[in-house]
Amino acid sequence: MKRKTGLDIIRTFAILFVIGVHFFYHTEFYRVPVTGINMIIQVALKWLFTICVPLFIMITGYLQTEKKPEIKYFKKLIPILGVYVFYSVLSIIMRITYLNEEKSLLSWIKAILVFDADKYAWYINMYIGLFLLTPFLNMIHKGLNSAKEYRIFLFVLVFLTGFPAFFNSLALRTPRFKALVFSDWWTMIYPITYYFIGAYIKKYPVKISKKIAVLFLGLVIALETWLTVFYSRNSTFVNVIGDYGSILIVLEAVLFFLIFYDVEIENEPISKILSTVSVLSLDLYLCSYISDKLVYVYLMKNIFKSQQQIMFYFIFAVAASFSIAFVIAFIRYKAVRLKSVQNGKIL
């Protein structure tokens, strides 16, 4: 199947956003007052990068709608788990030798089994369930016979996941919004919401002016930033937006997806670079825990003076972490051919 350059672009942005959002996790972002233009810019970038996981799941929904509950499909989970175990072992080696962590062999084995050896592996924990459900989700996808039915279904999913994720966070901080509290029982199924959004766009291609999409994307990020700064009020970061399932993050992710998913790049060197990063995206995601630790332990020990100052090293930190992860991922790919989600050539 011919690769879709637009999806490779989205995957490339998504992995960069993963590394970008972890910049704030590994520095003092959540422990210093949100005040001044420097911190406002950091808040805006944090919300932009938060769409990383939704983008990955939407791509899954876009590409996997033809999968059926067959043995040959379920067997494809094995190499994915192999990649996970590989980086878990590598993470354990790094934690022992570089972070000087001391645990028993049994504790390390348990850490692998509960997705805690590689601290970013919660995504694999989630993805296993999504992978197993995919053929059955596709039955719902195929059973929705019109765009109208599908849109009603998507609204129900967003109502169950996106509305409470945002409005309940808002109501927690502002008593006047308590009337907007929604039942939050179903908020954790937000990956299914994103899966079906991606599947819908595949079934009913959505066309929107790129300029309008960029404008609305900027407005959503501006709103998220304003709400955060307003509720933080010179204190430390206050999250009134919610997490990945929040309706604002949904809007942001969908707009970003629509800007790029149908883009075609004819330049072969650029498309090859994008496809390489795309093919290695799972490796890069898991390996970025290792590369982040290598970069940020050094950065915080030798360079950090303040959160405002360290922001000037943001591009360096992200580029360094990405480069380290890419080298390791590339070597793994060439040395151990696990044939996971490899639907294209690599370099």
mmCIF file of C-alpha atoms in Angstrom:
data_model
loop_
_atom_site.group_PDB
_atom_site.id
_atom_site.type_symbol
_atom_site.label_atom_id
_atom_site.label_comp_id
_atom_site.label_asym_id
_atom_site.label_seq_id
_atom_site.Cartn_x
_atom_site.Cartn_y
_atom_site.Cartn_z
ATOM 1 C CA MET A 1 0.000 0.000 0.000
ATOM 2 C CA LYS A 2 1.310 3.439 -0.951
ATOM 3 C CA ARG A 3 2.392 5.362 2.108
ATOM 4 C CA LYS A 4 0.363 8.433 2.991
ATOM 5 C CA THR A 5 2.805 11.286 3.460
ATOM 6 C CA GLY A 6 0.293 13.221 5.546
ATOM 7 C CA LEU A 7 0.118 10.469 8.140
ATOM 8 C CA ASP A 8 3.926 10.299 8.242
ATOM 9 C CA ILE A 9 3.979 14.047 8.900
ATOM 10 C CA ILE A 10 1.501 13.635 11.750
ATOM 11 C CA ARG A 11 3.483 10.735 13.264
ATOM 12 C CA THR A 12 6.686 12.776 13.066
ATOM 13 C CA PHE A 13 5.054 15.719 14.812
ATOM 14 C CA ALA A 14 3.494 13.358 17.374
ATOM 15 C CA ILE A 15 6.819 11.835 18.422
ATOM 16 C CA LEU A 16 8.419 15.289 18.593
ATOM 17 C CA PHE A 17 5.470 16.441 20.703
ATOM 18 C CA VAL A 18 5.986 13.451 23.032
ATOM 19 C CA ILE A 19 9.578 14.504 23.622
ATOM 20 C CA GLY A 20 8.505 18.147 23.821
ATOM 21 C CA VAL A 21 5.807 17.629 26.451
ATOM 22 C CA HIS A 22 8.247 15.643 28.601
ATOM 23 C CA PHE A 23 10.511 18.716 28.714
ATOM 24 C CA PHE A 24 8.037 20.220 31.157
ATOM 25 C CA TYR A 25 7.871 16.997 33.168
ATOM 26 C CA HIS A 26 11.644 16.796 33.605
ATOM 27 C CA THR A 27 12.233 20.465 34.437
ATOM 28 C CA GLU A 28 10.659 22.713 37.111
ATOM 29 C CA PHE A 29 7.673 23.786 35.011
ATOM 30 C CA TYR A 30 5.030 22.432 37.404
ATOM 31 C CA ARG A 31 6.782 23.853 40.480
ATOM 32 C CA VAL A 32 7.278 27.533 39.628
ATOM 33 C CA PRO A 33 4.736 30.395 39.415
ATOM 34 C CA VAL A 34 3.041 30.894 36.054
ATOM 35 C CA THR A 35 3.950 34.526 35.544
ATOM 36 C CA GLY A 36 5.591 36.488 32.760
ATOM 37 C CA ILE A 37 5.663 36.041 29.002
ATOM 38 C CA ASN A 38 8.265 33.280 29.169
ATOM 39 C CA MET A 39 6.026 31.060 31.298
ATOM 40 C CA ILE A 40 2.941 31.910 29.214
ATOM 41 C CA ILE A 41 4.772 30.684 26.110
ATOM 42 C CA GLN A 42 5.696 27.507 27.977
ATOM 43 C CA VAL A 43 2.043 26.945 28.919
ATOM 44 C CA ALA A 44 0.984 27.368 25.274
ATOM 45 C CA LEU A 45 3.629 24.885 24.102
ATOM 46 C CA LYS A 46 2.623 22.425 26.808
ATOM 47 C CA TRP A 47 -0.965 22.403 25.510
ATOM 48 C CA LEU A 48 0.139 22.126 21.892
ATOM 49 C CA PHE A 49 2.348 19.124 22.680
ATOM 50 C CA THR A 50 -0.394 17.420 24.711
ATOM 51 C CA ILE A 51 -2.075 16.246 21.496
ATOM 52 C CA CYS A 52 0.782 13.744 20.907
ATOM 53 C CA VAL A 53 -1.072 10.649 22.181
ATOM 54 C CA PRO A 54 -4.438 11.580 20.593
ATOM 55 C CA LEU A 55 -2.676 11.934 17.233
ATOM 56 C CA PHE A 56 -1.169 8.448 17.495
ATOM 57 C CA ILE A 57 -4.552 6.927 18.343
ATOM 58 C CA MET A 58 -6.344 8.777 15.529
ATOM 59 C CA ILE A 59 -3.785 7.427 13.065
ATOM 60 C CA THR A 60 -4.497 3.941 14.416
ATOM 61 C CA GLY A 61 -8.213 4.451 13.803
ATOM 62 C CA TYR A 62 -7.552 5.786 10.320
ATOM 63 C CA LEU A 63 -5.368 2.835 9.293
ATOM 64 C CA GLN A 64 -6.843 -0.166 11.095
ATOM 65 C CA THR A 65 -10.507 -0.156 10.010
ATOM 66 C CA GLU A 66 -10.110 -3.276 7.854
ATOM 67 C CA LYS A 67 -8.700 -5.497 10.619
ATOM 68 C CA LYS A 68 -10.758 -8.587 11.458
ATOM 69 C CA PRO A 69 -10.763 -10.911 14.510
ATOM 70 C CA GLU A 70 -8.391 -13.426 12.951
ATOM 71 C CA ILE A 71 -5.414 -15.310 14.378
ATOM 72 C CA LYS A 72 -3.039 -13.657 11.901
ATOM 73 C CA TYR A 73 -4.121 -10.262 13.231
ATOM 74 C CA PHE A 74 -3.749 -11.077 16.924
ATOM 75 C CA LYS A 75 -0.301 -12.619 16.277
ATOM 76 C CA LYS A 76 0.891 -9.141 15.272
ATOM 77 C CA LEU A 77 0.772 -8.149 18.937
ATOM 78 C CA ILE A 78 3.761 -10.414 19.677
ATOM 79 C CA PRO A 79 6.421 -8.277 17.929
ATOM 80 C CA ILE A 80 4.973 -5.138 19.536
ATOM 81 C CA LEU A 81 5.426 -6.755 22.940
ATOM 82 C CA GLY A 82 8.921 -7.764 21.839
ATOM 83 C CA VAL A 83 9.790 -4.117 21.162
ATOM 84 C CA TYR A 84 8.360 -3.190 24.565
ATOM 85 C CA VAL A 85 10.407 -5.841 26.411
ATOM 86 C CA PHE A 86 13.558 -4.771 24.550
ATOM 87 C CA TYR A 87 13.265 -1.157 25.717
ATOM 88 C CA SER A 88 12.173 -2.223 29.192
ATOM 89 C CA VAL A 89 15.389 -4.198 29.614
ATOM 90 C CA LEU A 90 17.378 -1.299 28.167
ATOM 91 C CA SER A 91 15.621 1.064 30.601
ATOM 92 C CA ILE A 92 16.467 -1.197 33.526
ATOM 93 C CA ILE A 93 20.130 -1.223 32.491
ATOM 94 C CA MET A 94 20.079 2.578 32.300
ATOM 95 C CA ARG A 95 18.345 2.903 35.677
ATOM 96 C CA ILE A 96 20.906 0.631 37.338
ATOM 97 C CA THR A 97 24.065 2.034 35.746
ATOM 98 C CA TYR A 98 23.144 5.713 35.256
ATOM 99 C CA LEU A 99 20.497 6.427 37.883
ATOM 100 C CA ASN A 100 22.028 4.053 40.461
ATOM 101 C CA GLU A 101 18.727 2.372 41.305
ATOM 102 C CA GLU A 102 18.958 -0.790 43.380
ATOM 103 C CA LYS A 103 16.210 -3.399 43.139
ATOM 104 C CA SER A 104 16.026 -7.158 43.248
ATOM 105 C CA LEU A 105 15.791 -9.180 40.049
ATOM 106 C CA LEU A 106 12.224 -10.084 40.990
ATOM 107 C CA SER A 107 11.334 -6.402 41.359
ATOM 108 C CA TRP A 108 12.713 -5.608 37.925
ATOM 109 C CA ILE A 109 10.758 -8.477 36.372
ATOM 110 C CA LYS A 110 7.624 -7.197 38.088
ATOM 111 C CA ALA A 111 8.361 -3.704 36.735
ATOM 112 C CA ILE A 112 8.351 -5.100 33.199
ATOM 113 C CA LEU A 113 5.090 -6.970 33.768
ATOM 114 C CA VAL A 114 3.298 -3.907 35.163
ATOM 115 C CA PHE A 115 4.718 -1.544 32.501
ATOM 116 C CA ASP A 116 6.866 0.376 34.978
ATOM 117 C CA ALA A 117 10.402 -0.449 33.845
ATOM 118 C CA ASP A 118 10.110 2.079 31.025
ATOM 119 C CA LYS A 119 8.189 4.962 32.605
ATOM 120 C CA TYR A 120 6.587 5.916 29.296
ATOM 121 C CA ALA A 121 5.234 2.406 28.715
ATOM 122 C CA TRP A 122 1.769 3.235 30.057
ATOM 123 C CA TYR A 123 0.954 3.821 26.389
ATOM 124 C CA ILE A 124 1.734 0.170 25.562
ATOM 125 C CA ASN A 125 -0.455 -0.870 28.488
ATOM 126 C CA MET A 126 -3.306 1.105 26.933
ATOM 127 C CA TYR A 127 -2.498 0.087 23.367
ATOM 128 C CA ILE A 128 -2.670 -3.656 24.097
ATOM 129 C CA GLY A 129 -6.340 -3.267 24.998
ATOM 130 C CA LEU A 130 -7.008 -1.062 21.976
ATOM 131 C CA PHE A 131 -5.231 -3.577 19.719
ATOM 132 C CA LEU A 132 -7.339 -6.460 21.018
ATOM 133 C CA LEU A 133 -10.553 -4.462 20.673
ATOM 134 C CA THR A 134 -9.799 -3.083 17.203
ATOM 135 C CA PRO A 135 -11.461 -5.853 15.102
ATOM 136 C CA PHE A 136 -14.614 -5.550 17.179
ATOM 137 C CA LEU A 137 -14.587 -1.757 17.099
ATOM 138 C CA ASN A 138 -14.415 -2.135 13.328
ATOM 139 C CA MET A 139 -17.695 -4.039 13.405
ATOM 140 C CA ILE A 140 -19.306 -0.942 14.910
ATOM 141 C CA HIS A 141 -17.494 1.183 12.322
ATOM 142 C CA LYS A 142 -18.887 -0.879 9.444
ATOM 143 C CA GLY A 143 -22.351 -1.002 11.019
ATOM 144 C CA LEU A 144 -22.746 2.766 10.975
ATOM 145 C CA ASN A 145 -24.378 3.165 7.579
ATOM 146 C CA SER A 146 -24.438 6.923 7.140
ATOM 147 C CA ALA A 147 -22.313 9.947 7.992
ATOM 148 C CA LYS A 148 -25.208 11.269 10.110
ATOM 149 C CA GLU A 149 -25.346 8.087 12.218
ATOM 150 C CA TYR A 150 -21.583 8.181 12.625
ATOM 151 C CA ARG A 151 -21.599 11.834 13.727
ATOM 152 C CA ILE A 152 -24.284 11.106 16.339
ATOM 153 C CA PHE A 153 -22.165 8.208 17.598
ATOM 154 C CA LEU A 154 -19.071 10.455 17.796
ATOM 155 C CA PHE A 155 -21.048 13.100 19.679
ATOM 156 C CA VAL A 156 -22.119 10.493 22.253
ATOM 157 C CA LEU A 157 -18.497 9.398 22.707
ATOM 158 C CA VAL A 158 -17.276 12.984 23.086
ATOM 159 C CA PHE A 159 -20.173 13.712 25.471
ATOM 160 C CA LEU A 160 -19.120 10.763 27.647
ATOM 161 C CA THR A 161 -15.375 11.449 27.567
ATOM 162 C CA GLY A 162 -14.539 14.975 26.411
ATOM 163 C CA PHE A 163 -17.192 17.049 28.185
ATOM 164 C CA PRO A 164 -16.622 15.743 31.744
ATOM 165 C CA ALA A 165 -12.839 15.750 31.303
ATOM 166 C CA PHE A 166 -12.940 19.526 30.737
ATOM 167 C CA PHE A 167 -16.018 20.885 32.501
ATOM 168 C CA ASN A 168 -15.499 18.847 35.669
ATOM 169 C CA SER A 169 -11.943 20.210 35.932
ATOM 170 C CA LEU A 170 -13.338 23.713 35.500
ATOM 171 C CA ALA A 171 -16.103 23.179 38.060
ATOM 172 C CA LEU A 172 -13.573 21.960 40.594
ATOM 173 C CA ARG A 173 -11.959 25.402 40.542
ATOM 174 C CA THR A 174 -15.030 27.615 40.029
ATOM 175 C CA PRO A 175 -18.210 27.049 42.093
ATOM 176 C CA ARG A 176 -20.399 28.833 39.529
ATOM 177 C CA PHE A 177 -19.598 26.066 37.036
ATOM 178 C CA LYS A 178 -20.777 23.250 39.308
ATOM 179 C CA ALA A 179 -24.003 23.051 37.301
ATOM 180 C CA LEU A 180 -21.855 21.912 34.355
ATOM 181 C CA VAL A 181 -20.565 18.808 36.122
ATOM 182 C CA PHE A 182 -20.978 15.707 33.965
ATOM 183 C CA SER A 183 -20.891 12.041 34.880
ATOM 184 C CA ASP A 184 -17.242 11.021 34.562
ATOM 185 C CA TRP A 185 -17.759 7.252 34.665
ATOM 186 C CA TRP A 186 -16.730 6.780 31.021
ATOM 187 C CA THR A 187 -13.891 9.300 30.710
ATOM 188 C CA MET A 188 -11.186 6.615 30.579
ATOM 189 C CA ILE A 189 -12.474 5.270 27.250
ATOM 190 C CA TYR A 190 -11.151 8.371 25.484
ATOM 191 C CA PRO A 191 -8.800 6.185 23.319
ATOM 192 C CA ILE A 192 -11.928 4.684 21.739
ATOM 193 C CA THR A 193 -13.218 8.186 21.027
ATOM 194 C CA TYR A 194 -10.009 9.072 19.191
ATOM 195 C CA TYR A 195 -9.989 5.718 17.388
ATOM 196 C CA PHE A 196 -13.435 6.355 15.933
ATOM 197 C CA ILE A 197 -12.609 9.948 15.027
ATOM 198 C CA GLY A 198 -9.710 8.651 12.932
ATOM 199 C CA ALA A 199 -11.916 5.916 11.471
ATOM 200 C CA TYR A 200 -14.625 8.466 10.588
ATOM 201 C CA ILE A 201 -12.152 10.668 8.721
ATOM 202 C CA LYS A 202 -11.021 7.612 6.760
ATOM 203 C CA LYS A 203 -14.624 6.652 5.877
ATOM 204 C CA TYR A 204 -15.883 10.184 5.274
ATOM 205 C CA PRO A 205 -12.848 12.322 4.328
ATOM 206 C CA VAL A 206 -13.171 15.740 5.914
ATOM 207 C CA LYS A 207 -12.024 18.708 3.869
ATOM 208 C CA ILE A 208 -11.434 22.033 5.555
ATOM 209 C CA SER A 209 -9.488 25.139 4.615
ATOM 210 C CA LYS A 210 -5.979 24.801 6.020
ATOM 211 C CA LYS A 211 -5.925 28.490 6.906
ATOM 212 C CA ILE A 212 -9.208 28.223 8.835
ATOM 213 C CA ALA A 213 -8.002 25.077 10.615
ATOM 214 C CA VAL A 214 -4.734 26.772 11.625
ATOM 215 C CA LEU A 215 -6.684 29.817 12.842
ATOM 216 C CA PHE A 216 -9.031 27.734 14.997
ATOM 217 C CA LEU A 217 -6.132 25.630 16.280
ATOM 218 C CA GLY A 218 -4.425 28.829 17.413
ATOM 219 C CA LEU A 219 -7.632 30.033 19.081
ATOM 220 C CA VAL A 220 -8.084 26.753 20.984
ATOM 221 C CA ILE A 221 -4.486 26.851 22.247
ATOM 222 C CA ALA A 222 -4.934 30.534 23.169
ATOM 223 C CA LEU A 223 -8.076 29.660 25.159
ATOM 224 C CA GLU A 224 -6.302 26.793 26.955
ATOM 225 C CA THR A 225 -3.380 29.098 27.743
ATOM 226 C CA TRP A 226 -5.610 31.929 28.993
ATOM 227 C CA LEU A 227 -7.637 29.609 31.236
ATOM 228 C CA THR A 228 -4.462 28.114 32.682
ATOM 229 C CA VAL A 229 -2.838 31.495 33.362
ATOM 230 C CA PHE A 230 -6.087 32.899 34.778
ATOM 231 C CA TYR A 231 -6.644 30.056 37.222
ATOM 232 C CA SER A 232 -2.980 29.780 38.165
ATOM 233 C CA ARG A 233 -2.890 33.513 39.041
ATOM 234 C CA ASN A 234 0.833 33.734 39.694
ATOM 235 C CA SER A 235 0.807 30.431 41.550
ATOM 236 C CA THR A 236 2.099 27.122 40.234
ATOM 237 C CA PHE A 237 0.472 25.427 37.241
ATOM 238 C CA VAL A 238 -3.253 24.716 37.699
ATOM 239 C CA ASN A 239 -4.787 22.321 35.189
ATOM 240 C CA VAL A 240 -8.357 23.349 34.399
ATOM 241 C CA ILE A 241 -8.208 21.948 30.877
ATOM 242 C CA GLY A 242 -8.137 18.262 31.727
ATOM 243 C CA ASP A 243 -6.033 15.514 30.177
ATOM 244 C CA TYR A 244 -5.943 13.755 26.798
ATOM 245 C CA GLY A 245 -9.704 13.189 26.737
ATOM 246 C CA SER A 246 -10.705 16.839 27.313
ATOM 247 C CA ILE A 247 -12.993 18.358 24.693
ATOM 248 C CA LEU A 248 -10.466 21.161 24.107
ATOM 249 C CA ILE A 249 -7.683 18.634 23.472
ATOM 250 C CA VAL A 250 -10.071 16.738 21.170
ATOM 251 C CA LEU A 251 -10.710 19.909 19.153
ATOM 252 C CA GLU A 252 -7.015 20.703 19.050
ATOM 253 C CA ALA A 253 -6.036 17.182 17.931
ATOM 254 C CA VAL A 254 -8.748 16.968 15.262
ATOM 255 C CA LEU A 255 -7.810 20.353 13.790
ATOM 256 C CA PHE A 256 -4.135 19.399 13.703
ATOM 257 C CA PHE A 257 -4.980 16.065 12.067
ATOM 258 C CA LEU A 258 -7.134 17.731 9.408
ATOM 259 C CA ILE A 259 -4.378 20.193 8.539
ATOM 260 C CA PHE A 260 -1.910 17.451 7.621
ATOM 261 C CA TYR A 261 -3.589 14.089 6.969
ATOM 262 C CA ASP A 262 -4.181 14.649 3.243
ATOM 263 C CA VAL A 263 -0.925 16.490 2.513
ATOM 264 C CA GLU A 264 1.227 14.912 -0.197
ATOM 265 C CA ILE A 265 4.982 15.558 -0.458
ATOM 266 C CA GLU A 266 6.608 14.604 -3.732
ATOM 267 C CA ASN A 267 10.167 15.397 -2.629
ATOM 268 C CA GLU A 268 11.697 11.928 -2.186
ATOM 269 C CA PRO A 269 14.433 12.750 0.401
ATOM 270 C CA ILE A 270 11.918 14.527 2.652
ATOM 271 C CA SER A 271 9.271 11.810 2.298
ATOM 272 C CA LYS A 272 11.936 9.172 3.055
ATOM 273 C CA ILE A 273 12.981 10.973 6.240
ATOM 274 C CA LEU A 274 9.345 11.266 7.314
ATOM 275 C CA SER A 275 8.654 7.590 6.579
ATOM 276 C CA THR A 276 11.775 6.581 8.530
ATOM 277 C CA VAL A 277 10.695 8.505 11.624
ATOM 278 C CA SER A 278 7.172 7.145 11.158
ATOM 279 C CA VAL A 279 8.320 3.511 10.962
ATOM 280 C CA LEU A 280 10.479 4.008 14.060
ATOM 281 C CA SER A 281 7.807 5.900 16.012
ATOM 282 C CA LEU A 282 7.065 3.084 18.496
ATOM 283 C CA ASP A 283 10.796 2.621 19.157
ATOM 284 C CA LEU A 284 11.296 6.360 19.495
ATOM 285 C CA TYR A 285 8.398 6.669 21.933
ATOM 286 C CA LEU A 286 9.706 3.941 24.247
ATOM 287 C CA CYS A 287 13.361 4.863 23.868
ATOM 288 C CA SER A 288 12.712 8.518 24.636
ATOM 289 C CA TYR A 289 12.454 7.608 28.339
ATOM 290 C CA ILE A 290 16.103 6.559 28.220
ATOM 291 C CA SER A 291 17.227 9.515 26.108
ATOM 292 C CA ASP A 292 15.248 11.970 28.256
ATOM 293 C CA LYS A 293 16.977 10.728 31.399
ATOM 294 C CA LEU A 294 20.399 11.002 29.786
ATOM 295 C CA VAL A 295 19.687 14.557 28.638
ATOM 296 C CA TYR A 296 17.787 15.999 31.602
ATOM 297 C CA VAL A 297 19.923 14.575 34.401
ATOM 298 C CA TYR A 298 22.856 16.377 32.790
ATOM 299 C CA LEU A 299 20.840 19.497 31.962
ATOM 300 C CA MET A 300 19.372 19.939 35.430
ATOM 301 C CA LYS A 301 22.680 19.245 37.162
ATOM 302 C CA ASN A 302 24.969 21.395 35.021
ATOM 303 C CA ILE A 303 22.934 24.043 33.200
ATOM 304 C CA PHE A 304 19.630 24.691 34.978
ATOM 305 C CA LYS A 305 19.315 28.008 36.837
ATOM 306 C CA SER A 306 15.601 28.782 36.503
ATOM 307 C CA GLN A 307 12.620 27.538 34.519
ATOM 308 C CA GLN A 308 12.677 30.739 32.479
ATOM 309 C CA GLN A 309 16.375 30.276 31.687
ATOM 310 C CA ILE A 310 16.168 26.576 30.838
ATOM 311 C CA MET A 311 13.481 27.331 28.250
ATOM 312 C CA PHE A 312 16.224 28.752 26.036
ATOM 313 C CA TYR A 313 17.676 25.236 25.940
ATOM 314 C CA PHE A 314 14.352 23.695 24.912
ATOM 315 C CA ILE A 315 15.275 23.080 21.263
ATOM 316 C CA PHE A 316 18.658 21.670 22.287
ATOM 317 C CA ALA A 317 17.079 19.324 24.847
ATOM 318 C CA VAL A 318 14.404 18.025 22.466
ATOM 319 C CA ALA A 319 16.877 17.646 19.588
ATOM 320 C CA ALA A 320 19.408 15.844 21.783
ATOM 321 C CA SER A 321 16.807 13.444 23.216
ATOM 322 C CA PHE A 322 15.354 12.752 19.776
ATOM 323 C CA SER A 323 18.798 12.148 18.260
ATOM 324 C CA ILE A 324 19.855 9.703 20.969
ATOM 325 C CA ALA A 325 16.546 7.840 20.724
ATOM 326 C CA PHE A 326 16.751 7.770 16.926
ATOM 327 C CA VAL A 327 20.239 6.244 16.892
ATOM 328 C CA ILE A 328 19.249 3.533 19.367
ATOM 329 C CA ALA A 329 15.959 2.872 17.548
ATOM 330 C CA PHE A 330 17.690 2.673 14.171
ATOM 331 C CA ILE A 331 20.260 0.175 15.483
ATOM 332 C CA ARG A 332 17.487 -1.918 17.069
ATOM 333 C CA TYR A 333 15.523 -1.904 13.835
ATOM 334 C CA LYS A 334 18.488 -3.011 11.758
ATOM 335 C CA ALA A 335 19.837 -5.547 14.260
ATOM 336 C CA VAL A 336 16.597 -7.105 15.532
ATOM 337 C CA ARG A 337 13.966 -7.276 12.799
ATOM 338 C CA LEU A 338 10.801 -7.863 14.796
ATOM 339 C CA LYS A 339 8.572 -6.917 11.865
ATOM 340 C CA SER A 340 6.125 -4.946 13.944
ATOM 341 C CA VAL A 341 4.165 -2.072 12.424
ATOM 342 C CA GLN A 342 6.532 -1.787 9.471
ATOM 343 C CA ASN A 343 4.479 -0.838 6.453
ATOM 344 C CA GLY A 344 7.248 0.892 4.573
ATOM 345 C CA LYS A 345 10.941 0.880 3.801
ATOM 346 C CA ILE A 346 13.406 2.518 6.140
ATOM 347 C CA LEU A 347 16.080 4.630 4.478
#
